[in-house]
mmCIF file of C-alpha atoms and ligand atoms in Angstrom:
data_model
loop_
_atom_site.group_PDB
_atom_site.id
_atom_site.type_symbol
_atom_site.label_atom_id
_atom_site.label_comp_id
_atom_site.label_asym_id
_atom_site.label_seq_id
_atom_site.Cartn_x
_atom_site.Cartn_y
_atom_site.Cartn_z
ATOM 1 C CA UNK G 5 54.767 38.001 16.336
ATOM 2 C CA UNK G 6 58.239 37.170 17.631
ATOM 3 C CA UNK G 7 60.646 40.087 17.723
ATOM 4 C CA UNK G 8 57.885 42.692 17.679
ATOM 5 C CA UNK G 9 57.958 45.390 20.350
ATOM 6 C CA UNK G 10 55.088 47.173 22.057
ATOM 7 C CA UNK G 11 54.581 50.656 23.453
ATOM 8 C CA UNK G 12 51.783 51.089 25.978
ATOM 9 C CA UNK G 13 50.454 54.597 26.519
ATOM 10 C CA UNK G 14 50.158 54.940 30.263
ATOM 11 C CA UNK G 15 50.683 58.650 30.905
ATOM 12 C CA UNK G 16 47.170 60.076 31.178
ATOM 13 C CA UNK G 17 45.614 61.679 34.255
ATOM 14 C CA UNK G 18 42.600 59.360 34.216
ATOM 15 C CA UNK G 19 40.311 62.204 35.279
ATOM 16 C CA UNK G 20 37.134 60.286 34.452
ATOM 17 C CA UNK G 21 38.105 57.577 36.917
ATOM 18 C CA UNK G 22 38.485 59.975 39.823
ATOM 19 C CA UNK G 23 38.516 59.629 42.767
ATOM 20 C CA UNK G 24 40.023 56.186 42.154
ATOM 21 C CA UNK G 25 42.936 57.633 40.171
ATOM 22 C CA UNK G 26 43.920 60.356 42.637
ATOM 23 C CA UNK G 27 46.530 58.109 44.212
ATOM 24 C CA UNK G 28 46.686 55.167 41.820
ATOM 25 C CA UNK G 29 47.138 55.824 38.114
ATOM 26 C CA UNK G 30 44.582 54.255 35.777
ATOM 27 C CA UNK G 31 47.050 51.798 34.178
ATOM 28 C CA UNK G 32 47.546 50.056 37.521
ATOM 29 C CA UNK G 33 44.081 50.147 39.076
ATOM 30 C CA UNK G 34 43.260 46.618 40.185
ATOM 31 C CA UNK G 35 41.097 44.335 38.087
ATOM 32 C CA UNK G 36 40.243 41.112 39.927
ATOM 33 C CA UNK G 37 43.182 42.102 42.138
ATOM 34 C CA UNK G 38 45.735 42.251 39.297
ATOM 35 C CA UNK G 39 47.103 45.644 38.167
ATOM 36 C CA UNK G 40 45.235 46.498 34.962
ATOM 37 C CA UNK G 41 48.340 46.488 32.761
ATOM 38 C CA UNK G 42 48.953 42.846 33.625
ATOM 39 C CA UNK G 43 46.034 41.981 31.326
ATOM 40 C CA UNK G 44 47.697 43.831 28.464
ATOM 41 C CA UNK G 45 51.067 42.219 29.128
ATOM 42 C CA UNK G 46 49.412 38.790 29.265
ATOM 43 C CA UNK G 47 47.737 39.449 25.908
ATOM 44 C CA UNK G 48 51.003 40.636 24.360
ATOM 45 C CA UNK G 49 52.945 37.683 25.764
ATOM 46 C CA UNK G 50 50.308 35.286 24.410
ATOM 47 C CA UNK G 51 51.246 36.643 20.969
ATOM 48 C CA UNK G 52 54.996 36.430 21.675
ATOM 49 C CA UNK G 53 55.464 40.174 22.221
ATOM 50 C CA UNK G 54 57.757 40.340 25.234
ATOM 51 C CA UNK G 55 59.673 43.599 24.791
ATOM 52 C CA UNK G 56 57.421 46.362 26.094
ATOM 53 C CA UNK G 57 57.931 50.055 26.755
ATOM 54 C CA UNK G 58 55.589 51.913 29.068
ATOM 55 C CA UNK G 59 55.141 55.526 28.050
ATOM 56 C CA UNK G 60 54.488 57.274 31.356
ATOM 57 C CA UNK G 61 54.042 60.801 32.623
ATOM 58 C CA UNK G 62 51.546 61.089 35.508
ATOM 59 C CA UNK G 63 52.744 59.383 38.766
ATOM 60 C CA UNK G 64 55.487 57.458 36.911
ATOM 61 C CA UNK G 65 57.145 56.130 40.077
ATOM 62 C CA UNK G 66 53.878 54.639 41.289
ATOM 63 C CA UNK G 67 53.554 52.752 38.017
ATOM 64 C CA UNK G 68 57.162 51.606 38.159
ATOM 65 C CA UNK G 69 56.784 50.411 41.753
ATOM 66 C CA UNK G 70 53.850 48.218 40.747
ATOM 67 C CA UNK G 71 55.108 46.963 37.384
ATOM 68 C CA UNK G 72 58.854 46.632 37.986
ATOM 69 C CA UNK G 73 60.939 45.245 35.141
ATOM 70 C CA UNK G 74 58.278 42.784 34.006
ATOM 71 C CA UNK G 75 60.348 39.699 34.798
ATOM 72 C CA UNK G 76 57.641 38.345 37.092
ATOM 73 C CA UNK G 77 55.394 38.232 34.028
ATOM 74 C CA UNK G 78 57.972 36.956 31.588
ATOM 75 C CA UNK G 79 58.354 40.222 29.680
ATOM 76 C CA UNK G 80 61.050 42.875 29.456
ATOM 77 C CA UNK G 81 59.595 46.156 30.623
ATOM 78 C CA UNK G 82 61.224 49.549 30.101
ATOM 79 C CA UNK G 83 59.987 53.075 30.746
ATOM 80 C CA UNK G 84 59.936 56.240 28.673
ATOM 81 C CA UNK G 85 59.165 59.077 31.078
ATOM 82 C CA UNK G 86 57.793 62.484 30.007
ATOM 83 C CA UNK G 87 58.493 65.535 32.142
ATOM 84 C CA UNK G 88 55.360 67.142 30.753
ATOM 85 C CA UNK G 89 52.504 65.119 29.205
ATOM 86 C CA UNK G 90 53.186 64.916 25.470
ATOM 87 C CA UNK G 91 49.797 63.595 24.391
ATOM 88 C CA UNK G 92 49.133 60.212 22.813
ATOM 89 C CA UNK G 93 51.390 60.513 19.733
ATOM 90 C CA UNK G 94 54.013 62.512 21.652
ATOM 91 C CA UNK G 95 54.144 59.707 24.222
ATOM 92 C CA UNK G 96 54.911 57.127 21.536
ATOM 93 C CA UNK G 97 57.481 59.452 19.961
ATOM 94 C CA UNK G 98 59.173 59.775 23.320
ATOM 95 C CA UNK G 99 59.591 55.986 23.403
ATOM 96 C CA UNK G 100 60.810 55.796 19.793
ATOM 97 C CA UNK G 101 64.511 55.579 20.669
ATOM 98 C CA UNK G 102 63.810 52.226 22.331
ATOM 99 C CA UNK G 103 62.040 50.645 19.369
ATOM 100 C CA UNK G 104 62.940 49.509 15.907
ATOM 101 C CA UNK G 105 61.146 47.841 13.039
ATOM 102 C CA UNK G 106 57.481 47.419 13.647
ATOM 103 C CA UNK G 107 55.705 48.346 16.856
ATOM 104 C CA UNK G 108 52.342 47.565 18.448
ATOM 105 C CA UNK G 109 50.912 50.560 20.296
ATOM 106 C CA UNK G 110 48.198 50.142 22.903
ATOM 107 C CA UNK G 111 46.208 52.646 24.904
ATOM 108 C CA UNK G 112 46.811 51.656 28.508
ATOM 109 C CA UNK G 113 43.100 51.464 29.322
ATOM 110 C CA UNK G 114 41.847 48.968 26.759
ATOM 111 C CA UNK G 115 40.647 45.528 27.860
ATOM 112 C CA UNK G 116 40.408 43.179 24.907
ATOM 113 C CA UNK G 117 40.996 39.643 23.720
ATOM 114 C CA UNK G 118 41.838 40.818 20.206
ATOM 115 C CA UNK G 119 43.805 38.322 18.139
ATOM 116 C CA UNK G 120 46.926 40.435 17.655
ATOM 117 C CA UNK G 121 48.575 37.833 15.429
ATOM 118 C CA UNK G 122 45.645 38.011 13.008
ATOM 119 C CA UNK G 123 45.866 41.812 13.021
ATOM 120 C CA UNK G 124 49.570 41.608 12.180
ATOM 121 C CA UNK G 125 48.867 39.115 9.392
ATOM 122 C CA UNK G 126 46.343 41.579 7.910
ATOM 123 C CA UNK G 127 48.888 44.416 8.222
ATOM 124 C CA UNK G 128 51.445 42.373 6.298
ATOM 125 C CA UNK G 129 49.049 41.019 3.673
ATOM 126 C CA UNK G 130 47.968 44.546 2.785
ATOM 127 C CA UNK G 131 51.500 45.917 2.859
ATOM 128 C CA UNK G 132 50.200 48.533 5.275
ATOM 129 C CA UNK G 133 52.493 50.929 7.080
ATOM 130 C CA UNK G 134 49.903 51.658 9.731
ATOM 131 C CA UNK G 135 46.951 49.542 10.870
ATOM 132 C CA UNK G 136 44.340 50.542 13.405
ATOM 133 C CA UNK G 137 42.079 48.135 15.299
ATOM 134 C CA UNK G 138 38.455 49.164 14.928
ATOM 135 C CA UNK G 139 35.593 47.886 17.005
ATOM 136 C CA UNK G 140 31.915 48.117 16.092
ATOM 137 C CA UNK G 141 29.818 50.018 18.669
ATOM 138 C CA UNK G 142 26.160 50.976 18.886
ATOM 139 C CA UNK G 143 26.829 54.606 19.774
ATOM 140 C CA UNK G 144 29.900 56.013 17.998
ATOM 141 C CA UNK G 145 29.289 59.578 19.218
ATOM 142 C CA UNK G 146 31.379 59.031 22.357
ATOM 143 C CA UNK G 147 34.393 57.745 20.399
ATOM 144 C CA UNK G 148 36.692 58.435 17.470
ATOM 145 C CA UNK G 149 34.763 57.268 14.444
ATOM 146 C CA UNK G 150 36.866 55.837 11.605
ATOM 147 C CA UNK G 151 35.519 55.544 8.093
ATOM 148 C CA UNK G 152 37.010 53.004 5.688
ATOM 149 C CA UNK G 153 36.866 52.667 1.916
ATOM 150 C CA UNK G 154 35.721 49.332 0.392
ATOM 151 C CA UNK G 155 39.338 48.033 0.409
ATOM 152 C CA UNK G 156 39.679 48.714 4.131
ATOM 153 C CA UNK G 157 41.859 51.811 3.771
ATOM 154 C CA UNK G 158 41.189 54.537 6.309
ATOM 155 C CA UNK G 159 39.296 57.376 4.639
ATOM 156 C CA UNK G 160 38.384 59.709 7.483
ATOM 157 C CA UNK G 161 38.613 60.324 11.255
ATOM 158 C CA UNK G 162 35.854 62.023 13.170
ATOM 159 C CA UNK G 163 36.435 62.587 16.897
ATOM 160 C CA UNK G 164 33.178 62.334 18.858
ATOM 161 C CA UNK G 165 30.873 62.998 15.895
ATOM 162 C CA UNK G 166 27.319 64.332 16.212
ATOM 163 C CA UNK G 167 24.565 61.857 15.223
ATOM 164 C CA UNK G 168 24.106 63.710 11.913
ATOM 165 C CA UNK G 169 27.771 62.983 11.086
ATOM 166 C CA UNK G 170 27.672 59.268 11.902
ATOM 167 C CA UNK G 171 28.511 57.416 8.685
ATOM 168 C CA UNK G 172 29.875 54.169 10.162
ATOM 169 C CA UNK G 173 29.781 52.194 13.432
ATOM 170 C CA UNK G 174 33.503 51.407 13.624
ATOM 171 C CA UNK G 175 35.534 53.324 16.184
ATOM 172 C CA UNK G 176 39.177 53.642 17.146
ATOM 173 C CA UNK G 177 39.825 50.863 19.661
ATOM 174 C CA UNK G 178 43.228 52.160 20.768
ATOM 175 C CA UNK G 179 45.498 49.440 19.337
ATOM 176 C CA UNK G 180 47.774 50.189 16.397
ATOM 177 C CA UNK G 181 50.555 48.554 14.403
ATOM 178 C CA UNK G 182 52.997 51.125 13.062
ATOM 179 C CA UNK G 183 56.224 50.998 11.123
ATOM 180 C CA UNK G 184 58.827 52.656 13.305
ATOM 181 C CA UNK G 185 59.938 55.270 10.761
ATOM 182 C CA UNK G 186 56.449 56.843 10.773
ATOM 183 C CA UNK G 187 57.182 58.058 14.286
ATOM 184 C CA UNK G 188 59.682 60.513 12.770
ATOM 185 C CA UNK G 189 56.627 62.452 11.573
ATOM 186 C CA UNK G 190 55.732 63.278 15.164
ATOM 187 C CA UNK G 191 57.413 66.493 16.330
ATOM 188 C CA UNK G 192 59.732 65.884 19.261
ATOM 189 C CA UNK G 193 59.234 67.325 22.725
ATOM 190 C CA UNK G 194 55.824 68.930 22.341
ATOM 191 C CA UNK G 195 52.280 67.630 22.863
ATOM 192 C CA UNK G 196 50.917 65.858 19.797
ATOM 193 C CA UNK G 197 47.736 63.836 19.456
ATOM 194 C CA UNK G 198 47.452 60.484 17.737
ATOM 195 C CA UNK G 199 43.806 60.916 16.834
ATOM 196 C CA UNK G 200 43.698 64.609 15.995
ATOM 197 C CA UNK G 201 47.124 65.194 14.430
ATOM 198 C CA UNK G 202 49.186 62.095 13.644
ATOM 199 C CA UNK G 203 46.525 59.977 11.902
ATOM 200 C CA UNK G 204 45.103 62.857 9.823
ATOM 201 C CA UNK G 205 48.705 63.636 8.802
ATOM 202 C CA UNK G 206 49.200 60.029 7.628
ATOM 203 C CA UNK G 207 46.060 60.357 5.506
ATOM 204 C CA UNK G 208 47.197 63.672 4.048
ATOM 205 C CA UNK G 209 50.521 62.092 3.049
ATOM 206 C CA UNK G 210 48.852 59.089 1.425
ATOM 207 C CA UNK G 211 50.595 56.569 3.721
ATOM 208 C CA UNK G 212 49.079 53.060 3.328
ATOM 209 C CA UNK G 213 46.892 53.098 6.410
ATOM 210 C CA UNK G 214 44.270 50.375 6.977
ATOM 211 C CA UNK G 215 41.533 49.555 9.452
ATOM 212 C CA UNK G 216 41.286 46.112 11.032
ATOM 213 C CA UNK G 217 37.706 45.499 12.097
ATOM 214 C CA UNK G 218 37.439 42.727 14.658
ATOM 215 C CA UNK G 219 34.430 41.805 16.798
ATOM 216 C CA UNK G 220 36.661 40.682 19.715
ATOM 217 C CA UNK G 221 35.681 41.661 23.249
ATOM 218 C CA UNK G 222 36.652 45.310 23.742
ATOM 219 C CA UNK G 223 36.148 47.749 26.584
ATOM 220 C CA UNK G 224 37.788 51.045 27.482
ATOM 221 C CA UNK G 225 37.901 51.044 31.311
ATOM 222 C CA UNK G 226 38.164 54.852 31.442
ATOM 223 C CA UNK G 227 34.997 55.619 33.419
ATOM 224 C CA UNK G 228 33.837 54.229 36.753
ATOM 225 C CA UNK G 229 30.851 52.519 35.083
ATOM 226 C CA UNK G 230 33.100 50.794 32.527
ATOM 227 C CA UNK G 231 35.662 49.876 35.170
ATOM 228 C CA UNK G 232 32.955 48.126 37.181
ATOM 229 C CA UNK G 233 31.660 46.481 34.012
ATOM 230 C CA UNK G 234 35.162 45.124 33.272
ATOM 231 C CA UNK G 235 34.988 43.227 36.573
ATOM 232 C CA UNK G 236 31.573 41.790 35.769
ATOM 233 C CA UNK G 237 32.613 40.787 32.256
ATOM 234 C CA UNK G 238 35.720 38.986 33.466
ATOM 235 C CA UNK G 239 33.865 37.315 36.332
ATOM 236 C CA UNK G 240 31.124 36.171 33.990
ATOM 237 C CA UNK G 241 33.534 34.940 31.335
ATOM 238 C CA UNK G 242 32.657 37.399 28.563
ATOM 239 C CA UNK G 243 36.274 37.645 27.493
ATOM 240 C CA UNK G 244 39.138 35.234 27.328
ATOM 241 C CA UNK G 245 42.195 36.319 29.258
ATOM 242 C CA UNK G 246 45.261 34.181 29.915
ATOM 243 C CA UNK G 247 45.404 35.868 33.327
ATOM 244 C CA UNK G 248 43.431 33.985 35.963
ATOM 245 C CA UNK G 249 42.401 35.269 39.391
ATOM 246 C CA UNK G 250 44.921 34.363 42.078
ATOM 247 C CA UNK G 251 44.201 31.815 44.757
ATOM 248 C CA UNK G 252 42.303 28.538 44.803
ATOM 249 C CA UNK G 253 38.912 27.853 43.339
ATOM 250 C CA UNK G 254 36.243 27.569 46.023
ATOM 251 C CA UNK G 255 32.776 26.809 44.699
ATOM 252 C CA UNK G 256 32.104 29.547 42.192
ATOM 253 C CA UNK G 257 34.809 31.775 43.610
ATOM 254 C CA UNK G 258 38.532 32.285 43.941
ATOM 255 C CA UNK G 259 40.023 32.684 47.365
ATOM 256 C CA UNK G 260 43.581 33.666 48.205
ATOM 257 C CA UNK G 261 45.515 32.313 51.170
ATOM 258 C CA UNK G 262 44.885 33.571 54.689
ATOM 259 C CA UNK G 263 41.227 34.373 54.074
ATOM 260 C CA UNK G 264 38.695 33.089 56.545
ATOM 261 C CA UNK G 265 35.010 32.641 55.896
ATOM 262 C CA UNK G 266 32.624 31.984 58.764
ATOM 263 C CA UNK G 267 30.662 28.786 58.420
ATOM 264 C CA UNK G 268 27.312 30.577 58.381
ATOM 265 C CA UNK G 269 28.479 33.130 55.771
ATOM 266 C CA UNK G 270 27.558 32.611 52.122
ATOM 267 C CA UNK G 271 29.637 33.188 49.019
ATOM 268 C CA UNK G 272 27.488 33.502 45.911
ATOM 269 C CA UNK G 273 29.661 33.154 42.818
ATOM 270 C CA UNK G 274 31.290 34.547 40.925
ATOM 271 C CA UNK G 275 33.457 36.173 43.576
ATOM 272 C CA UNK G 276 37.164 36.851 44.080
ATOM 273 C CA UNK G 277 38.529 37.239 47.602
ATOM 274 C CA UNK G 278 42.059 38.577 48.069
ATOM 275 C CA UNK G 279 44.559 37.398 50.665
ATOM 276 C CA UNK G 280 43.929 37.833 54.374
ATOM 277 C CA UNK G 281 40.240 38.773 54.215
ATOM 278 C CA UNK G 282 37.692 37.899 56.864
ATOM 279 C CA UNK G 283 34.037 37.256 56.168
ATOM 280 C CA UNK G 284 32.031 37.073 59.370
ATOM 281 C CA UNK G 285 28.942 35.127 60.403
ATOM 282 C CA UNK G 286 25.778 35.329 58.280
ATOM 283 C CA UNK G 287 27.379 37.707 55.783
ATOM 284 C CA UNK G 288 26.505 37.264 52.103
ATOM 285 C CA UNK G 289 29.151 38.066 49.521
ATOM 286 C CA UNK G 290 28.261 37.956 45.836
ATOM 287 C CA UNK G 291 27.430 37.581 43.114
ATOM 288 C CA UNK G 292 30.025 39.637 41.231
ATOM 289 C CA UNK G 293 32.035 40.826 44.221
ATOM 290 C CA UNK G 294 35.779 41.400 44.437
ATOM 291 C CA UNK G 295 37.527 41.973 47.762
ATOM 292 C CA UNK G 296 41.095 43.291 47.775
ATOM 293 C CA UNK G 297 43.596 41.928 50.280
ATOM 294 C CA UNK G 298 42.851 42.431 53.958
ATOM 295 C CA UNK G 299 39.156 43.349 53.746
ATOM 296 C CA UNK G 300 36.716 42.573 56.545
ATOM 297 C CA UNK G 301 33.028 41.944 55.940
ATOM 298 C CA UNK G 302 31.121 42.205 59.204
ATOM 299 C CA UNK G 303 28.421 39.878 60.458
ATOM 300 C CA UNK G 304 25.245 39.870 58.407
ATOM 301 C CA UNK G 305 26.546 42.380 55.831
ATOM 302 C CA UNK G 306 25.418 41.895 52.207
ATOM 303 C CA UNK G 307 27.627 42.740 49.224
ATOM 304 C CA UNK G 308 26.537 42.392 45.619
ATOM 305 C CA UNK G 309 28.186 43.640 42.413
ATOM 306 C CA UNK G 310 30.744 45.513 44.509
ATOM 307 C CA UNK G 311 34.470 46.002 44.056
ATOM 308 C CA UNK G 312 36.493 46.762 47.165
ATOM 309 C CA UNK G 313 40.178 47.591 47.040
ATOM 310 C CA UNK G 314 42.569 46.604 49.825
ATOM 311 C CA UNK G 315 41.937 46.925 53.567
ATOM 312 C CA UNK G 316 38.310 48.021 53.460
ATOM 313 C CA UNK G 317 36.176 47.233 56.461
ATOM 314 C CA UNK G 318 32.450 46.793 56.149
ATOM 315 C CA UNK G 319 30.486 46.919 59.378
ATOM 316 C CA UNK G 320 27.870 44.458 60.537
ATOM 317 C CA UNK G 321 24.603 44.505 58.625
ATOM 318 C CA UNK G 322 25.811 46.980 55.977
ATOM 319 C CA UNK G 323 24.463 46.703 52.405
ATOM 320 C CA UNK G 324 26.689 47.434 49.398
ATOM 321 C CA UNK G 325 25.415 47.061 45.888
ATOM 322 C CA UNK G 326 26.990 48.018 42.532
ATOM 323 C CA UNK G 327 29.663 50.233 44.019
ATOM 324 C CA UNK G 328 33.410 50.872 43.983
ATOM 325 C CA UNK G 329 35.332 51.394 47.202
ATOM 326 C CA UNK G 330 39.011 52.360 47.148
ATOM 327 C CA UNK G 331 41.642 51.327 49.654
ATOM 328 C CA UNK G 332 41.393 51.835 53.419
ATOM 329 C CA UNK G 333 37.729 52.869 53.555
ATOM 330 C CA UNK G 334 35.584 52.233 56.606
ATOM 331 C CA UNK G 335 31.909 51.546 56.113
ATOM 332 C CA UNK G 336 30.019 51.636 59.385
ATOM 333 C CA UNK G 337 27.522 49.055 60.575
ATOM 334 C CA UNK G 338 24.148 49.056 58.787
ATOM 335 C CA UNK G 339 25.264 51.699 56.286
ATOM 336 C CA UNK G 340 23.843 51.438 52.778
ATOM 337 C CA UNK G 341 25.737 52.119 49.521
ATOM 338 C CA UNK G 342 23.567 52.053 46.417
ATOM 339 C CA UNK G 343 24.553 51.317 42.777
ATOM 340 C CA UNK G 344 26.882 53.876 41.198
ATOM 341 C CA UNK G 345 28.545 54.976 44.445
ATOM 342 C CA UNK G 346 32.319 55.474 44.250
ATOM 343 C CA UNK G 347 34.338 56.111 47.412
ATOM 344 C CA UNK G 348 37.886 57.464 47.259
ATOM 345 C CA UNK G 349 40.762 56.142 49.331
ATOM 346 C CA UNK G 350 40.337 56.457 53.090
ATOM 347 C CA UNK G 351 36.655 57.442 53.057
ATOM 348 C CA UNK G 352 34.685 56.900 56.227
ATOM 349 C CA UNK G 353 30.958 56.232 56.169
ATOM 350 C CA UNK G 354 29.455 56.286 59.621
ATOM 351 C CA UNK G 355 26.982 53.666 60.788
ATOM 352 C CA UNK G 356 23.427 53.761 59.445
ATOM 353 C CA UNK G 357 24.429 56.309 56.755
ATOM 354 C CA UNK G 358 22.876 56.053 53.317
ATOM 355 C CA UNK G 359 25.017 56.959 50.328
ATOM 356 C CA UNK G 360 23.683 57.301 46.785
ATOM 357 C CA UNK G 361 25.511 58.462 43.621
ATOM 358 C CA UNK G 362 25.416 62.049 42.447
ATOM 359 C CA UNK G 363 24.842 63.151 38.841
HETATM 360 P P1 GTP O 415 40.852 60.962 31.083
HETATM 361 O O1 GTP O 415 41.570 62.062 31.778
HETATM 362 O O2 GTP O 415 39.776 60.374 31.930
HETATM 363 O O3 GTP O 415 40.369 61.329 29.705
HETATM 364 O O4 GTP O 415 41.875 59.736 30.872
HETATM 365 P P2 GTP O 415 43.329 59.725 30.222
HETATM 366 O O5 GTP O 415 44.139 60.808 30.804
HETATM 367 O O6 GTP O 415 43.866 58.353 30.394
HETATM 368 O O7 GTP O 415 43.080 60.056 28.703
HETATM 369 P P3 GTP O 415 42.641 59.092 27.525
HETATM 370 O O8 GTP O 415 41.691 58.074 28.040
HETATM 371 O O9 GTP O 415 42.201 59.907 26.388
HETATM 372 O O10 GTP O 415 44.032 58.430 27.138
HETATM 373 C C1 GTP O 415 44.134 57.292 26.333
HETATM 374 C C2 GTP O 415 45.428 56.570 26.703
HETATM 375 O O11 GTP O 415 46.547 57.408 26.422
HETATM 376 C C3 GTP O 415 45.517 56.224 28.171
HETATM 377 O O12 GTP O 415 46.107 54.945 28.274
HETATM 378 C C4 GTP O 415 46.410 57.296 28.759
HETATM 379 O O13 GTP O 415 47.195 56.801 29.848
HETATM 380 C C5 GTP O 415 47.316 57.638 27.585
HETATM 381 N N1 GTP O 415 47.720 59.047 27.573
HETATM 382 C C6 GTP O 415 46.896 60.143 27.525
HETATM 383 N N2 GTP O 415 47.634 61.273 27.488
HETATM 384 C C7 GTP O 415 48.941 60.891 27.516
HETATM 385 C C8 GTP O 415 50.175 61.613 27.523
HETATM 386 O O14 GTP O 415 50.229 62.842 27.502
HETATM 387 N N3 GTP O 415 51.332 60.870 27.552
HETATM 388 C C9 GTP O 415 51.318 59.506 27.592
HETATM 389 N N4 GTP O 415 52.488 58.854 27.638
HETATM 390 N N5 GTP O 415 50.161 58.799 27.609
HETATM 391 C C10 GTP O 415 48.991 59.493 27.563
#
């Protein structure tokens, strides 16, 4: 796929991931301690796509500070910034001046090991001008259902259909290949939706527009449940990513430099421990736990299925299970966090408190 460019849509508010996204935009939330977009860049680079434009709007400087110019990852990264959110198609249109020829467009919240080269080969073989990656799901009612004709041409789009409207199980997986000149159809400078306006317009104009159904691993990390699941799936090897956890392998875990683990503490893999963490005596960490840099796990605390961002301290004897804890939180001794709990940045849970998820 040499010479191809990519546009990644990274301008949404990420409301469904709140409170995690209040200070850190969804495209750069950590996943095994890498900013999420690093997984997309690694996938693109694995298919020789190294010229990438990030279409940003919400907290653009935070994204730029994390992602830089891409050189650390071997890609060229540029930014198309919207003053006001322009929607999914408007965001791609806003990046159009930086692209030519054919472009891969990705939603900035999709975790996948899709074979992009095979998708491009299908696009070319069919002489398509637009190709959309479709993934089969059990419940299409939460997604954009896409119906194909027997030749694989897109016949119809149905956003979040009712069960009585479900005619297929293939949904929009948020990865597209588009010929650059199609972007001229998107009005400039005003909000415009890919799913609700641009794609139906392509159909109305009879543009050769095909679906590419692929059973690759696919997950949209847009909700807290899915974000936690993405960690589990990566830790348990359910998808292939060229991006490995940082640090050295230790038993069934990965540990970054400067982390100390008391001799009587137990790591139960798979786990990932960031740099400069401290795990104290008799603590048990794992399975499926990720600690961001600088976390402290107090004596006798138990963590299972939990993702902690940077600089979280967990008091002695605390129990954390199936939860997400953003940066700089303090969990007091013997506190209990049950599955589904999500704590925003800087939260303080006093000792012996019990926290359970709301509706
Ligand atoms: P929610 O608020 O939780 O729905 O998340 P979101 O704001 O990210 O919206 P959604 O998941 O529907 O967006 C799909 C992708 O498009 C994400 O990668 C967003 O970052 C991106 N996106 C959504 N709206 C815009 C926009 O107005 N401009 C740009 N550039 N990207 C957008």
